[in-house]
C-alpha cells in the first residue's frame, strides 16, 4: 500500500469524518424516504470502488485508524486501515 500524502490522513492517523447530506428532508415520514447516492470512494492502489446510498441525513467515513489487531471476524484479524 502507498504511504498517505494527505496531511489530514497523516495527522489524524486515517480518515474519520462525518458528512452532512445536502437536500435531506427530515419532515418526510420514514416510509417515504428514498435511498440516495451520497458518496463514492475509489481506492488509490486498486481502483476498487464503493458507492454508498442512504436515506439518512449524514454518513460517517472511517478507515479503521485505531484498530490494533485485537479484534477478529470472519477468520481475519482487524488491523489499522484494514477496513
Tab-separated table of N, CA, C and O in Angstrom:
chain	number	residue	atom	x	y	z
A	1	UNK	N	0.844	-1.197	0.000
A	1	UNK	CA	0.000	0.000	0.000
A	1	UNK	C	0.879	1.246	0.000
A	1	UNK	O	1.954	1.256	0.570
A	2	UNK	N	0.371	2.263	-0.649
A	2	UNK	CA	1.089	3.534	-0.692
A	2	UNK	C	1.009	4.237	0.647
A	2	UNK	O	0.025	4.133	1.358
A	3	UNK	N	2.062	4.984	0.997
A	3	UNK	CA	2.022	5.809	2.206
A	3	UNK	C	1.131	7.010	1.933
A	3	UNK	O	1.179	7.588	0.854
A	4	UNK	N	0.320	7.415	2.925
A	4	UNK	CA	-0.558	8.561	2.722
A	4	UNK	C	0.241	9.843	2.526
A	4	UNK	O	1.287	10.023	3.137
A	5	UNK	N	-0.271	10.721	1.668
A	5	UNK	CA	0.367	12.011	1.404
A	5	UNK	C	-0.451	13.164	1.964
A	5	UNK	O	0.068	14.245	2.170
A	6	UNK	N	-1.722	12.923	2.211
A	6	UNK	CA	-2.614	13.966	2.697
A	6	UNK	C	-2.342	14.240	4.170
A	6	UNK	O	-2.310	13.319	4.983
A	7	UNK	N	-2.175	15.516	4.537
A	7	UNK	CA	-1.853	15.874	5.926
A	7	UNK	C	-2.943	15.458	6.904
A	7	UNK	O	-2.654	15.066	8.024
A	8	UNK	N	-4.216	15.528	6.497
A	8	UNK	CA	-5.296	15.112	7.393
A	8	UNK	C	-5.198	13.625	7.696
A	8	UNK	O	-5.421	13.199	8.822
A	9	UNK	N	-4.861	12.836	6.704
A	9	UNK	CA	-4.742	11.397	6.907
A	9	UNK	C	-3.527	11.088	7.782
A	9	UNK	O	-3.591	10.260	8.679
A	10	UNK	N	-2.429	11.776	7.555
A	10	UNK	CA	-1.215	11.556	8.352
A	10	UNK	C	-1.444	11.990	9.801
A	10	UNK	O	-1.209	11.225	10.733
A	11	UNK	N	-1.916	13.221	9.999
A	11	UNK	CA	-2.095	13.758	11.352
A	11	UNK	C	-3.217	13.059	12.120
A	11	UNK	O	-3.131	12.896	13.327
A	12	UNK	N	-4.269	12.663	11.437
A	12	UNK	CA	-5.398	12.016	12.091
A	12	UNK	C	-5.287	10.507	12.109
A	12	UNK	O	-6.200	9.828	12.552
A	13	UNK	N	-4.192	9.991	11.589
A	13	UNK	CA	-3.955	8.544	11.570
A	13	UNK	C	-4.941	7.820	10.662
A	13	UNK	O	-5.196	6.644	10.819
A	14	UNK	N	-5.552	8.534	9.727
A	14	UNK	CA	-6.538	7.967	8.817
A	14	UNK	C	-7.682	8.933	8.633
A	14	UNK	O	-7.546	10.121	8.897
A	15	UNK	N	-8.820	8.408	8.204
A	15	UNK	CA	-9.995	9.243	7.970
A	15	UNK	C	-11.079	8.866	8.969
A	15	UNK	O	-11.354	7.689	9.191
A	16	UNK	N	-11.691	9.862	9.569
A	16	UNK	CA	-12.832	9.677	10.463
A	16	UNK	C	-13.666	10.946	10.375
A	16	UNK	O	-13.583	11.822	11.227
A	17	UNK	N	-14.437	11.054	9.292
A	17	UNK	CA	-15.190	12.276	9.015
A	17	UNK	C	-16.683	11.974	8.899
A	17	UNK	O	-17.063	10.934	8.358
A	18	UNK	N	-17.489	12.917	9.362
A	18	UNK	CA	-18.933	12.873	9.157
A	18	UNK	C	-19.280	13.866	8.061
A	18	UNK	O	-18.782	14.988	8.061
A	19	UNK	N	-20.124	13.440	7.140
A	19	UNK	CA	-20.575	14.318	6.063
A	19	UNK	C	-22.087	14.479	6.164
A	19	UNK	O	-22.819	13.494	6.311
A	20	UNK	N	-22.563	15.717	6.095
A	20	UNK	CA	-23.985	16.020	6.104
A	20	UNK	C	-24.473	15.986	4.668
A	20	UNK	O	-23.826	16.530	3.768
A	21	UNK	N	-25.611	15.331	4.448
A	21	UNK	CA	-26.149	15.160	3.101
A	21	UNK	C	-26.970	16.383	2.712
A	21	UNK	O	-27.942	16.734	3.399
A	22	UNK	N	-26.609	17.028	1.621
A	22	UNK	CA	-27.378	18.158	1.102
A	22	UNK	C	-28.751	17.682	0.647
A	22	UNK	O	-28.882	16.611	0.052
A	23	UNK	N	-29.775	18.467	0.945
A	23	UNK	CA	-31.116	18.165	0.472
A	23	UNK	C	-31.877	17.158	1.309
A	23	UNK	O	-32.951	16.715	0.908
A	24	UNK	N	-31.363	16.776	2.461
A	24	UNK	CA	-32.074	15.836	3.325
A	24	UNK	C	-33.349	16.488	3.832
A	24	UNK	O	-33.350	17.634	4.266
A	25	UNK	N	-34.453	15.759	3.763
A	25	UNK	CA	-35.751	16.283	4.206
A	25	UNK	C	-36.198	15.540	5.454
A	25	UNK	O	-36.749	14.451	5.371
A	26	UNK	N	-35.977	16.120	6.610
A	26	UNK	CA	-36.300	15.489	7.888
A	26	UNK	C	-37.802	15.386	8.116
A	26	UNK	O	-38.262	14.626	8.958
A	27	UNK	N	-38.588	16.151	7.369
A	27	UNK	CA	-40.039	16.143	7.561
A	27	UNK	C	-40.721	14.954	6.897
A	27	UNK	O	-41.884	14.676	7.178
A	28	UNK	N	-40.027	14.248	6.019
A	28	UNK	CA	-40.633	13.088	5.358
A	28	UNK	C	-40.831	11.966	6.364
A	28	UNK	O	-40.016	11.753	7.252
A	29	UNK	N	-41.916	11.244	6.198
A	29	UNK	CA	-42.164	10.066	7.025
A	29	UNK	C	-41.167	8.984	6.632
A	29	UNK	O	-40.706	8.923	5.494
A	30	UNK	N	-40.829	8.123	7.581
A	30	UNK	CA	-39.811	7.089	7.357
A	30	UNK	C	-40.102	6.272	6.100
A	30	UNK	O	-39.217	5.985	5.314
A	31	UNK	N	-41.349	5.889	5.877
A	31	UNK	CA	-41.685	5.053	4.724
A	31	UNK	C	-41.597	5.808	3.397
A	31	UNK	O	-41.571	5.208	2.346
A	32	UNK	N	-41.536	7.137	3.451
A	32	UNK	CA	-41.454	7.946	2.235
A	32	UNK	C	-40.018	8.288	1.845
A	32	UNK	O	-39.784	8.841	0.783
A	33	UNK	N	-39.066	7.970	2.699
A	33	UNK	CA	-37.676	8.323	2.427
A	33	UNK	C	-37.088	7.364	1.395
A	33	UNK	O	-37.265	6.154	1.481
A	34	UNK	N	-36.398	7.912	0.438
A	34	UNK	CA	-35.756	7.125	-0.610
A	34	UNK	C	-34.269	7.007	-0.361
A	34	UNK	O	-33.669	7.880	0.254
A	35	UNK	N	-33.678	5.947	-0.893
A	35	UNK	CA	-32.221	5.836	-0.854
A	35	UNK	C	-31.641	6.734	-1.930
A	35	UNK	O	-32.076	6.705	-3.088
A	36	UNK	N	-30.667	7.536	-1.553
A	36	UNK	CA	-29.994	8.426	-2.486
A	36	UNK	C	-28.495	8.182	-2.433
A	36	UNK	O	-27.941	7.954	-1.353
A	37	UNK	N	-27.848	8.243	-3.584
A	37	UNK	CA	-26.392	8.112	-3.615
A	37	UNK	C	-25.793	9.292	-2.880
A	37	UNK	O	-26.119	10.441	-3.159
A	38	UNK	N	-24.914	8.999	-1.917
A	38	UNK	CA	-24.350	10.092	-1.122
A	38	UNK	C	-22.829	10.120	-1.173
A	38	UNK	O	-22.232	11.119	-0.800
A	39	UNK	N	-22.194	9.032	-1.607
A	39	UNK	CA	-20.732	9.021	-1.620
A	39	UNK	C	-20.218	7.973	-2.595
A	39	UNK	O	-20.837	6.931	-2.779
A	40	UNK	N	-19.078	8.278	-3.181
A	40	UNK	CA	-18.333	7.325	-3.997
A	40	UNK	C	-16.882	7.422	-3.557
A	40	UNK	O	-16.324	8.511	-3.489
A	41	UNK	N	-16.306	6.277	-3.204
A	41	UNK	CA	-14.910	6.233	-2.760
A	41	UNK	C	-14.174	5.265	-3.678
A	41	UNK	O	-14.649	4.166	-3.942
A	42	UNK	N	-13.007	5.678	-4.165
A	42	UNK	CA	-12.210	4.839	-5.064
A	42	UNK	C	-10.825	4.662	-4.462
A	42	UNK	O	-10.155	5.639	-4.128
A	43	UNK	N	-10.408	3.402	-4.301
A	43	UNK	CA	-9.098	3.096	-3.729
A	43	UNK	C	-7.975	3.488	-4.662
A	43	UNK	O	-8.020	3.208	-5.862
A	44	UNK	N	-6.949	4.130	-4.132
A	44	UNK	CA	-5.843	4.620	-4.957
A	44	UNK	C	-4.930	3.494	-5.442
A	44	UNK	O	-4.275	3.633	-6.466
A	45	UNK	N	-4.867	2.382	-4.719
A	45	UNK	CA	-3.990	1.277	-5.121
A	45	UNK	C	-4.636	0.362	-6.153
A	45	UNK	O	-4.002	-0.069	-7.105
A	46	UNK	N	-5.917	0.047	-5.965
A	46	UNK	CA	-6.571	-0.973	-6.784
A	46	UNK	C	-7.710	-0.443	-7.632
A	46	UNK	O	-8.258	-1.178	-8.449
A	47	UNK	N	-8.090	0.809	-7.422
A	47	UNK	CA	-9.246	1.411	-8.079
A	47	UNK	C	-10.559	0.726	-7.713
A	47	UNK	O	-11.550	0.864	-8.422
A	48	UNK	N	-10.565	-0.047	-6.613
A	48	UNK	CA	-11.824	-0.610	-6.147
A	48	UNK	C	-12.762	0.540	-5.810
A	48	UNK	O	-12.322	1.581	-5.314
A	49	UNK	N	-14.041	0.378	-6.114
A	49	UNK	CA	-14.997	1.469	-5.969
A	49	UNK	C	-16.114	1.066	-5.006
A	49	UNK	O	-16.664	-0.028	-5.098
A	50	UNK	N	-16.436	1.974	-4.080
A	50	UNK	CA	-17.539	1.797	-3.155
A	50	UNK	C	-18.526	2.930	-3.379
A	50	UNK	O	-18.152	4.105	-3.300
A	51	UNK	N	-19.775	2.586	-3.688
A	51	UNK	CA	-20.834	3.580	-3.832
A	51	UNK	C	-21.790	3.390	-2.666
A	51	UNK	O	-22.243	2.280	-2.404
A	52	UNK	N	-22.092	4.479	-1.965
A	52	UNK	CA	-22.915	4.427	-0.754
A	52	UNK	C	-24.246	5.130	-1.017
A	52	UNK	O	-24.272	6.227	-1.567
A	53	UNK	N	-25.326	4.473	-0.583
A	53	UNK	CA	-26.672	5.033	-0.670
A	53	UNK	C	-27.238	5.111	0.737
A	53	UNK	O	-27.001	4.228	1.553
A	54	UNK	N	-28.016	6.168	1.010
A	54	UNK	CA	-28.635	6.300	2.333
A	54	UNK	C	-29.907	7.118	2.245
A	54	UNK	O	-30.095	7.897	1.303
A	55	UNK	N	-30.762	6.937	3.235
A	55	UNK	CA	-31.929	7.802	3.413
A	55	UNK	C	-31.733	8.674	4.655
A	55	UNK	O	-32.633	9.381	5.066
A	56	UNK	N	-30.556	8.612	5.233
A	56	UNK	CA	-30.242	9.333	6.471
A	56	UNK	C	-29.644	10.707	6.176
A	56	UNK	O	-29.214	10.981	5.065
A	57	UNK	N	-29.569	11.575	7.204
A	57	UNK	CA	-29.078	12.946	6.994
A	57	UNK	C	-27.563	13.070	6.908
A	57	UNK	O	-27.043	14.145	6.639
A	58	UNK	N	-26.847	11.976	7.153
A	58	UNK	CA	-25.394	12.054	7.110
A	58	UNK	C	-24.773	10.687	6.962
A	58	UNK	O	-25.449	9.659	7.056
A	59	UNK	N	-23.474	10.689	6.725
A	59	UNK	CA	-22.733	9.443	6.572
A	59	UNK	C	-21.377	9.608	7.237
A	59	UNK	O	-20.795	10.696	7.238
A	60	UNK	N	-20.887	8.536	7.852
A	60	UNK	CA	-19.578	8.533	8.518
A	60	UNK	C	-18.600	7.738	7.665
A	60	UNK	O	-18.898	6.623	7.244
A	61	UNK	N	-17.434	8.297	7.417
A	61	UNK	CA	-16.382	7.618	6.660
A	61	UNK	C	-15.209	7.380	7.605
A	61	UNK	O	-14.616	8.325	8.109
A	62	UNK	N	-14.916	6.105	7.877
A	62	UNK	CA	-13.898	5.732	8.860
A	62	UNK	C	-12.998	4.660	8.254
A	62	UNK	O	-13.486	3.692	7.683
A	63	UNK	N	-11.693	4.822	8.396
A	63	UNK	CA	-10.744	3.901	7.748
A	63	UNK	C	-9.992	3.006	8.724
A	63	UNK	O	-8.855	2.628	8.457
A	64	UNK	N	-10.634	2.649	9.823
A	64	UNK	CA	-10.027	1.717	10.794
A	64	UNK	C	-8.708	2.247	11.344
A	64	UNK	O	-7.739	1.507	11.497
A	65	UNK	N	-8.698	3.514	11.677
A	65	UNK	CA	-7.479	4.200	12.101
A	65	UNK	C	-6.834	3.604	13.349
A	65	UNK	O	-5.622	3.638	13.491
A	66	UNK	N	-7.650	3.130	14.275
A	66	UNK	CA	-7.113	2.735	15.570
A	66	UNK	C	-7.321	1.261	15.894
A	66	UNK	O	-7.188	0.858	17.039
A	67	UNK	N	-7.626	0.449	14.908
A	67	UNK	CA	-7.706	-0.983	15.159
A	67	UNK	C	-6.296	-1.520	15.348
A	67	UNK	O	-5.368	-1.161	14.616
A	68	UNK	N	-6.126	-2.379	16.345
A	68	UNK	CA	-4.774	-2.808	16.720
A	68	UNK	C	-4.531	-4.308	16.576
A	68	UNK	O	-3.534	-4.829	17.074
A	69	UNK	N	-5.456	-5.018	15.933
A	69	UNK	CA	-5.275	-6.446	15.766
A	69	UNK	C	-5.880	-7.278	16.879
A	69	UNK	O	-5.783	-8.496	16.855
A	70	UNK	N	-6.534	-6.631	17.850
A	70	UNK	CA	-7.124	-7.382	18.949
A	70	UNK	C	-8.535	-7.869	18.624
A	70	UNK	O	-9.112	-8.623	19.393
A	71	UNK	N	-9.080	-7.455	17.491
A	71	UNK	CA	-10.413	-7.899	17.077
A	71	UNK	C	-10.293	-8.879	15.913
A	71	UNK	O	-9.488	-8.683	15.006
A	72	UNK	N	-11.139	-9.918	15.957
A	72	UNK	CA	-11.162	-10.922	14.888
A	72	UNK	C	-12.586	-11.062	14.370
A	72	UNK	O	-13.544	-10.907	15.104
A	73	UNK	N	-12.705	-11.376	13.102
A	73	UNK	CA	-14.002	-11.645	12.499
A	73	UNK	C	-13.795	-12.297	11.147
A	73	UNK	O	-12.844	-11.987	10.431
A	74	UNK	N	-14.677	-13.235	10.812
A	74	UNK	CA	-14.587	-13.941	9.528
A	74	UNK	C	-13.180	-14.482	9.292
A	74	UNK	O	-12.596	-14.304	8.221
A	75	UNK	N	-12.616	-15.090	10.330
A	75	UNK	CA	-11.281	-15.707	10.254
A	75	UNK	C	-10.195	-14.706	9.874
A	75	UNK	O	-9.226	-15.049	9.201
A	76	UNK	N	-10.348	-13.473	10.303
A	76	UNK	CA	-9.389	-12.425	9.933
A	76	UNK	C	-9.133	-11.517	11.131
A	76	UNK	O	-10.035	-11.207	11.884
A	77	UNK	N	-7.902	-11.098	11.291
A	77	UNK	CA	-7.545	-10.125	12.311
A	77	UNK	C	-7.743	-8.727	11.725
A	77	UNK	O	-7.321	-8.458	10.606
A	78	UNK	N	-8.403	-7.849	12.494
A	78	UNK	CA	-8.643	-6.496	12.033
A	78	UNK	C	-7.529	-5.585	12.541
A	78	UNK	O	-7.374	-5.386	13.737
A	79	UNK	N	-6.776	-5.052	11.609
A	79	UNK	CA	-5.653	-4.190	11.938
A	79	UNK	C	-5.873	-2.789	11.373
A	79	UNK	O	-6.824	-2.552	10.631
A	80	UNK	N	-4.974	-1.890	11.706
A	80	UNK	CA	-5.063	-0.489	11.268
A	80	UNK	C	-5.286	-0.407	9.753
A	80	UNK	O	-4.582	-1.048	8.974
A	81	UNK	N	-6.291	0.372	9.387
A	81	UNK	CA	-6.659	0.648	7.997
A	81	UNK	C	-6.983	-0.601	7.186
A	81	UNK	O	-6.794	-0.626	5.974
A	82	UNK	N	-7.481	-1.623	7.840
A	82	UNK	CA	-7.852	-2.837	7.112
A	82	UNK	C	-9.251	-2.733	6.537
A	82	UNK	O	-9.654	-3.554	5.734
A	83	UNK	N	-10.008	-1.709	6.982
A	83	UNK	CA	-11.399	-1.593	6.534
A	83	UNK	C	-11.467	-1.184	5.082
A	83	UNK	O	-10.614	-0.547	4.543
